[in-house]
Short mmCIF file of C-alpha atoms in Angstrom, two decimals:
data_model
loop_
_atom_site.label_atom_id
_atom_site.label_comp_id
_atom_site.label_asym_id
_atom_site.label_seq_id
_atom_site.Cartn_x
_atom_site.Cartn_y
_atom_site.Cartn_z
CA UNK A 1 12.13 8.86 7.93
CA UNK A 2 12.30 7.55 11.53
CA UNK A 3 8.52 7.35 11.32
CA UNK A 4 8.56 5.38 7.95
CA UNK A 5 5.39 3.72 6.90
CA UNK A 6 6.03 0.21 5.45
CA UNK A 7 3.37 -1.14 3.24
CA UNK A 8 2.72 -3.72 0.47
CA UNK A 9 1.34 -3.52 -3.04
CA UNK A 10 -0.21 -6.19 -5.31
CA UNK A 11 -1.58 -6.25 -8.78
CA UNK A 12 -3.54 -9.48 -8.02
CA UNK A 13 -1.15 -11.35 -10.56
CA UNK A 14 -2.53 -14.68 -11.66
CA UNK A 15 -0.54 -17.27 -9.75
CA UNK A 16 0.21 -20.98 -10.23
CA UNK A 17 -0.57 -23.87 -7.87
CA UNK A 18 1.84 -26.51 -6.80
CA UNK A 19 1.52 -28.30 -10.00
CA UNK A 20 2.37 -25.26 -12.13
CA UNK A 21 -1.28 -24.80 -13.28
CA UNK A 22 -2.78 -21.37 -13.47
CA UNK A 23 -5.05 -20.52 -10.21
CA UNK A 24 -8.61 -19.34 -11.28
CA UNK A 25 -8.86 -15.36 -11.02
CA UNK A 26 -11.57 -15.87 -8.45
CA UNK A 27 -9.33 -17.71 -6.15
CA UNK A 28 -6.52 -15.22 -6.77
CA UNK A 29 -8.89 -12.54 -5.57
CA UNK A 30 -9.76 -14.58 -2.42
CA UNK A 31 -6.05 -15.18 -1.79
CA UNK A 32 -5.21 -11.23 -2.09
CA UNK A 33 -7.79 -10.72 0.81
CA UNK A 34 -5.91 -13.38 2.97
CA UNK A 35 -2.57 -11.73 2.17
CA UNK A 36 -3.92 -8.49 3.27
CA UNK A 37 -5.43 -9.88 6.45
CA UNK A 38 -2.15 -11.51 7.27
CA UNK A 39 -0.37 -8.12 6.74
CA UNK A 40 -2.83 -6.49 9.08
CA UNK A 41 -2.32 -9.14 11.77
CA UNK A 42 1.59 -8.63 11.42
CA UNK A 43 1.40 -4.87 12.00
CA UNK A 44 2.27 -3.67 8.40
CA UNK A 45 0.84 0.01 7.63
CA UNK A 46 -0.71 -0.22 4.21
CA UNK A 47 -1.96 -2.46 1.54
CA UNK A 48 -2.29 -1.21 -2.11
CA UNK A 49 -4.32 -3.13 -4.77
CA UNK A 50 -3.66 -2.30 -8.47
CA UNK A 51 -6.32 -1.86 -11.14
CA UNK A 52 -5.79 -3.91 -14.45
CA UNK A 53 -8.18 -5.13 -17.21
CA UNK A 54 -6.13 -8.07 -18.43
CA UNK A 55 -6.11 -11.88 -18.35
CA UNK A 56 -2.88 -11.97 -16.23
CA UNK A 57 -4.31 -9.85 -13.38
CA UNK A 58 -7.23 -10.72 -11.51
CA UNK A 59 -8.30 -7.39 -9.98
CA UNK A 60 -10.28 -4.94 -12.06
CA UNK A 61 -12.35 -3.43 -9.17
CA UNK A 62 -9.86 -2.77 -6.22
CA UNK A 63 -12.42 -0.94 -4.26
CA UNK A 64 -14.64 -3.92 -4.05
CA UNK A 65 -11.70 -6.18 -2.91
CA UNK A 66 -10.53 -3.48 -0.49
CA UNK A 67 -14.06 -3.32 1.13
CA UNK A 68 -13.84 -7.12 1.69
CA UNK A 69 -10.30 -6.43 3.27
CA UNK A 70 -11.76 -3.64 5.61
CA UNK A 71 -14.30 -5.97 6.99
CA UNK A 72 -11.65 -8.45 8.27
CA UNK A 73 -8.82 -6.13 9.34
CA UNK A 74 -8.43 -3.46 12.07
CA UNK A 75 -5.67 -0.97 11.39
CA UNK A 76 -4.03 -1.35 8.08
CA UNK A 77 -4.62 1.48 5.58
CA UNK A 78 -6.39 0.56 2.31
CA UNK A 79 -5.62 1.76 -1.06
CA UNK A 80 -4.78 1.32 -4.70
CA UNK A 81 -1.60 0.96 -6.65
CA UNK A 82 -2.92 2.61 -8.86
CA UNK A 83 -6.54 3.97 -9.73
CA UNK A 84 -6.42 4.69 -13.45
CA UNK A 85 -8.22 8.04 -13.05
CA UNK A 86 -7.93 8.68 -16.81
CA UNK A 87 -10.35 6.08 -17.94
CA UNK A 88 -12.52 6.55 -14.89
CA UNK A 89 -15.06 9.26 -13.61
CA UNK A 90 -13.54 11.45 -10.77
CA UNK A 91 -16.91 11.85 -8.96
CA UNK A 92 -17.20 8.02 -9.00
CA UNK A 93 -13.85 7.44 -7.86
CA UNK A 94 -14.26 9.81 -4.80
CA UNK A 95 -17.65 8.12 -4.11
CA UNK A 96 -16.17 4.68 -4.06
CA UNK A 97 -13.32 5.65 -1.80
CA UNK A 98 -15.31 7.75 0.49
CA UNK A 99 -17.58 4.73 1.03
CA UNK A 100 -14.62 2.55 1.67
CA UNK A 101 -13.26 5.20 4.20
CA UNK A 102 -16.69 4.83 6.06
CA UNK A 103 -16.50 1.01 6.09
CA UNK A 104 -12.96 1.09 7.28
CA UNK A 105 -13.16 3.91 9.99
CA UNK A 106 -11.06 6.31 8.00
CA UNK A 107 -8.35 3.79 6.65
CA UNK A 108 -8.88 4.53 2.99
CA UNK A 109 -6.36 6.13 0.58
CA UNK A 110 -6.34 6.40 -3.04
CA UNK A 111 -3.30 6.60 -5.31
CA UNK A 112 -4.25 7.99 -8.73
CA UNK A 113 -2.25 7.52 -11.80
CA UNK A 114 -2.30 7.07 -15.69
CA UNK A 115 -1.27 3.57 -15.32
CA UNK A 116 1.37 1.70 -17.34
CA UNK A 117 -1.10 -0.68 -19.14
CA UNK A 118 -3.70 1.06 -21.46
CA UNK A 119 -6.48 -1.74 -21.77
CA UNK A 120 -8.91 0.45 -19.96
CA UNK A 121 -8.97 3.34 -22.50
CA UNK A 122 -10.64 1.38 -25.38
CA UNK A 123 -12.66 -0.75 -22.73
CA UNK A 124 -14.30 2.40 -21.51
CA UNK A 125 -14.59 4.26 -24.77
CA UNK A 126 -11.52 6.68 -24.33
CA UNK A 127 -9.20 7.44 -27.16
CA UNK A 128 -5.51 7.15 -26.29
CA UNK A 129 -4.74 10.23 -28.16
CA UNK A 130 -6.37 12.08 -25.19
CA UNK A 131 -3.92 10.32 -22.75
CA UNK A 132 -2.46 13.36 -21.25
CA UNK A 133 -5.57 15.53 -21.34
CA UNK A 134 -7.68 13.14 -19.64
CA UNK A 135 -5.38 12.55 -16.75
CA UNK A 136 -4.72 16.47 -16.35
CA UNK A 137 -8.48 17.42 -16.44
CA UNK A 138 -9.66 14.55 -14.19
CA UNK A 139 -6.82 15.18 -11.59
CA UNK A 140 -7.88 18.68 -11.33
CA UNK A 141 -11.57 17.71 -10.76
CA UNK A 142 -10.64 15.01 -8.32
CA UNK A 143 -8.31 17.42 -6.19
CA UNK A 144 -11.29 19.87 -6.11
CA UNK A 145 -13.51 17.06 -4.78
CA UNK A 146 -11.09 16.55 -1.86
CA UNK A 147 -12.23 19.69 -0.21
CA UNK A 148 -15.68 18.34 0.03
CA UNK A 149 -17.28 21.58 -0.88
CA UNK A 150 -19.55 22.49 -3.75
CA UNK A 151 -17.49 22.15 -7.06
CA UNK A 152 -17.83 24.37 -10.12
CA UNK A 153 -15.73 22.87 -12.81
CA UNK A 154 -15.43 22.74 -16.60
CA UNK A 155 -13.08 20.99 -19.05
CA UNK A 156 -13.08 19.21 -22.43
CA UNK A 157 -13.33 15.60 -21.24
CA UNK A 158 -16.76 15.62 -19.40
CA UNK A 159 -19.73 17.80 -18.79
CA UNK A 160 -19.18 20.91 -16.58
CA UNK A 161 -20.32 21.00 -12.98
CA UNK A 162 -21.92 23.86 -11.24
CA UNK A 163 -21.93 23.58 -7.46
CA UNK A 164 -22.02 19.84 -7.44
CA UNK A 165 -20.99 17.78 -4.34
CA UNK A 166 -19.92 14.14 -4.06
CA UNK A 167 -21.37 12.02 -1.36
CA UNK A 168 -20.86 10.27 1.16
CA UNK A 169 -18.90 12.86 3.09
CA UNK A 170 -15.80 11.61 4.82
CA UNK A 171 -15.38 12.03 8.66
CA UNK A 172 -11.76 13.27 8.29
CA UNK A 173 -10.93 13.80 4.78
CA UNK A 174 -9.54 11.28 2.08
CA UNK A 175 -5.83 10.97 1.60
CA UNK A 176 -4.92 10.90 -2.12
CA UNK A 177 -1.36 10.41 -3.81
CA UNK A 178 -0.30 10.75 -7.38
CA UNK A 179 1.64 7.85 -8.58
CA UNK A 180 4.33 8.56 -11.21
CA UNK A 181 7.01 6.70 -13.09
CA UNK A 182 9.55 9.42 -12.88
CA UNK A 183 8.94 11.99 -15.48
CA UNK A 184 9.61 15.66 -14.56
CA UNK A 185 6.23 16.83 -15.92
CA UNK A 186 4.39 14.32 -13.82
CA UNK A 187 6.32 15.37 -10.66
CA UNK A 188 5.66 18.95 -11.11
CA UNK A 189 1.83 18.28 -11.75
CA UNK A 190 1.58 16.59 -8.40
CA UNK A 191 3.47 19.38 -6.73
CA UNK A 192 1.04 21.90 -8.43
CA UNK A 193 -2.10 19.98 -6.90
CA UNK A 194 -0.38 19.82 -3.59
CA UNK A 195 -0.79 15.90 -3.51
CA UNK A 196 1.77 13.39 -2.05
CA UNK A 197 3.97 11.79 -4.48
CA UNK A 198 4.45 7.89 -4.91
CA UNK A 199 7.38 7.21 -7.20
CA UNK A 200 7.13 3.63 -8.92
CA UNK A 201 10.63 2.37 -9.04
CA UNK A 202 10.63 -0.78 -11.09
CA UNK A 203 13.99 -0.69 -12.85
CA UNK A 204 17.46 0.86 -12.46
CA UNK A 205 19.13 2.20 -9.19
CA UNK A 206 16.58 3.78 -6.90
CA UNK A 207 19.16 6.72 -6.24
CA UNK A 208 18.42 7.74 -9.76
CA UNK A 209 15.06 9.01 -8.61
CA UNK A 210 16.56 11.47 -6.10
CA UNK A 211 16.59 14.15 -8.42
CA UNK A 212 12.76 13.72 -8.98
CA UNK A 213 12.31 13.87 -5.11
CA UNK A 214 14.37 17.07 -5.06
CA UNK A 215 12.36 18.61 -7.87
CA UNK A 216 9.14 17.83 -6.18
CA UNK A 217 10.16 19.47 -3.05
CA UNK A 218 11.42 22.61 -4.93
CA UNK A 219 8.07 22.72 -7.09
CA UNK A 220 6.04 22.60 -3.85
CA UNK A 221 7.80 25.47 -2.30
CA UNK A 222 7.78 27.56 -5.47
CA UNK A 223 4.07 26.87 -5.83
CA UNK A 224 3.48 27.87 -2.44
CA UNK A 225 2.12 24.45 -1.33
CA UNK A 226 2.68 22.74 2.00
CA UNK A 227 5.36 19.99 2.31
CA UNK A 228 3.97 16.58 1.34
CA UNK A 229 5.20 13.11 1.91
CA UNK A 230 7.04 11.01 -0.78
CA UNK A 231 6.52 7.21 -1.21
CA UNK A 232 8.22 4.46 -3.06
CA UNK A 233 6.58 1.38 -4.80
CA UNK A 234 9.24 -0.97 -5.81
CA UNK A 235 9.07 -4.95 -6.40
CA UNK A 236 10.57 -7.24 -3.86
CA UNK A 237 10.44 -10.80 -2.37
CA UNK A 238 11.92 -11.92 0.99
CA UNK A 239 13.07 -15.49 1.82
CA UNK A 240 15.44 -16.91 4.52
CA UNK A 241 18.52 -16.41 2.35
CA UNK A 242 19.54 -14.29 -0.69
CA UNK A 243 20.06 -17.32 -2.81
CA UNK A 244 16.61 -18.95 -1.90
CA UNK A 245 14.72 -15.39 -2.56
CA UNK A 246 16.19 -15.26 -6.02
CA UNK A 247 15.61 -18.92 -6.83
CA UNK A 248 11.94 -18.60 -5.76
CA UNK A 249 11.24 -15.32 -7.53
CA UNK A 250 13.29 -15.74 -10.82
CA UNK A 251 11.07 -17.98 -12.80
CA UNK A 252 7.79 -16.28 -12.03
CA UNK A 253 9.45 -12.82 -12.51
CA UNK A 254 10.67 -13.84 -15.94
CA UNK A 255 7.41 -15.16 -16.95
CA UNK A 256 5.79 -11.98 -16.14
CA UNK A 257 8.45 -9.78 -17.91
CA UNK A 258 8.47 -11.87 -20.95
CA UNK A 259 4.87 -12.17 -21.24
CA UNK A 260 4.59 -8.36 -21.09
CA UNK A 261 7.80 -8.03 -23.24
CA UNK A 262 6.14 -9.90 -26.09
CA UNK A 263 3.48 -7.40 -26.31
CA UNK A 264 5.85 -4.30 -25.95
CA UNK A 265 8.73 -5.59 -27.90
CA UNK A 266 11.15 -6.28 -25.17
CA UNK A 267 13.62 -9.13 -25.46
CA UNK A 268 13.35 -12.12 -23.17
CA UNK A 269 14.97 -11.51 -19.68
CA UNK A 270 18.18 -13.08 -18.93
CA UNK A 271 19.42 -14.43 -15.55
CA UNK A 272 22.21 -11.97 -15.48
CA UNK A 273 19.67 -9.13 -15.93
CA UNK A 274 17.62 -10.46 -13.14
CA UNK A 275 20.72 -10.80 -10.90
CA UNK A 276 21.81 -7.34 -11.57
CA UNK A 277 18.17 -5.84 -10.85
CA UNK A 278 18.29 -7.97 -7.53
CA UNK A 279 21.81 -6.66 -6.76
CA UNK A 280 22.70 -4.06 -4.29
CA UNK A 281 21.93 -1.11 -6.51
CA UNK A 282 19.02 -2.70 -8.50
CA UNK A 283 15.44 -1.89 -8.05
CA UNK A 284 14.28 -5.19 -6.80
CA UNK A 285 14.37 -5.63 -3.10
CA UNK A 286 15.04 -9.46 -3.28
CA UNK A 287 16.91 -11.26 -0.63
CA UNK A 288 17.26 -12.25 2.97
CA UNK A 289 15.62 -10.14 5.64
CA UNK A 290 18.99 -8.31 6.24
CA UNK A 291 19.43 -7.91 2.50
CA UNK A 292 16.16 -6.39 1.85
CA UNK A 293 16.04 -3.98 4.77
CA UNK A 294 19.48 -2.66 3.59
CA UNK A 295 17.95 -1.82 0.11
CA UNK A 296 14.91 -0.28 1.60
CA UNK A 297 17.08 2.06 3.97
CA UNK A 298 19.35 2.86 1.01
CA UNK A 299 16.28 3.99 -1.07
CA UNK A 300 14.19 5.86 1.44
CA UNK A 301 17.34 7.66 2.63
CA UNK A 302 18.36 8.85 -0.71
CA UNK A 303 14.90 9.92 -1.59
CA UNK A 304 13.85 11.26 1.85
CA UNK A 305 10.76 9.00 1.64
CA UNK A 306 8.21 8.30 4.35
CA UNK A 307 6.47 5.37 2.86
CA UNK A 308 7.84 2.40 1.30
CA UNK A 309 5.52 -0.15 -0.52
CA UNK A 310 7.04 -3.64 -1.57
CA UNK A 311 5.08 -4.93 -4.55
CA UNK A 312 5.24 -8.46 -3.22
CA UNK A 313 3.38 -10.29 -5.92
CA UNK A 314 5.37 -11.01 -9.29
CA UNK A 315 3.85 -12.85 -12.02
CA UNK A 316 2.97 -16.55 -11.29
CA UNK A 317 4.69 -16.48 -7.91
CA UNK A 318 2.64 -18.74 -5.66
CA UNK A 319 0.45 -17.71 -2.93
CA UNK A 320 2.22 -19.60 -0.20
CA UNK A 321 5.50 -18.04 -1.14
CA UNK A 322 4.07 -14.58 -1.10
CA UNK A 323 2.68 -15.19 2.46
CA UNK A 324 5.97 -16.22 3.72
CA UNK A 325 7.61 -13.11 2.12
CA UNK A 326 4.94 -10.91 3.79
CA UNK A 327 5.64 -12.63 7.17
CA UNK A 328 9.37 -12.06 6.82
CA UNK A 329 8.97 -8.37 5.58
CA UNK A 330 6.68 -7.65 8.60
CA UNK A 331 8.59 -9.48 11.28
CA UNK A 332 12.15 -9.24 10.26
CA UNK A 333 12.65 -6.43 7.62
CA UNK A 334 10.41 -3.81 9.05
CA UNK A 335 12.06 -3.75 12.56
CA UNK A 336 15.52 -3.55 11.04
CA UNK A 337 14.51 -0.66 8.85
CA UNK A 338 13.03 1.24 11.65
CA UNK A 339 15.84 0.54 13.81
CA UNK A 340 18.48 1.78 11.19
CA UNK A 341 16.30 5.01 10.37
CA UNK A 342 15.90 5.77 14.04
CA UNK A 343 19.73 5.38 14.57
CA UNK A 344 20.35 7.56 11.60
CA UNK A 345 18.00 10.29 12.68
CA UNK A 346 19.35 10.25 16.26
CA UNK A 347 22.80 10.64 14.83
#
């Protein structure tokens, strides 16, 4: 954990300008590129861009955005948060990311998941009744493609393959994770395929995910797989003080929660619920650099994680506030986290 990777995630949430008006999706995409460039300049390890097919998120083709970022950055690793593999073709996903890997000189990663939104299923002609089998079969095929050898495969969700290969080849392999929300079945599936695990912790105490991390490690060992890293994806926002961070984030986080809640049957979020989530044991890493660093250290220590990605975008949170949050995360949170973990490791 002393060698923790600290990254960022965004879904390309449609933001508002200084007058509270929605920013056009095209500008949001350009802003995401600028945010990633700033993260690279400040030395952060990773930028992950989510895939959505909705009006409130601007990015539906993250690989294209990542390619633009690759052309303007030097060291930051480039990936997704997540790629909805269930409604995509595994060969095309591999080809897009191996191409990104070439453009970025080996910096590409892919985080594969089923996604918490389902708009892509009808959009691309898939039946939600096949939700489980689509992901299981396509992950099986994608894992086979990672070896970059001829693949013979058959299943129920696409035509069989006989000695097929996917191009372009990478120079040193493609790093692929499985993103999960915390179900035991999903954790064991990731272990069965021998892929790193990314835990999406978006609610509750992060420490309640420790049993899933333990299950994953036990499953890897029992299945004869090599040890793999565990990562954490969790929302956050950094400002000069705890009070300022909460006041900046609250109206935009509430707008996002309530918009999605109207579709899913959730009640409106109260300020008390938000403050609890932003508190010492909540999932939201919101506050001053000292507060956010302490929450990151607490979470990665409990789970034995080696990657922490803060989802810095939240609903309509404006671009300038996100840029400032990124700067504080990179220049003040990251050093504190690394120092604390190094001290703990030495002890």
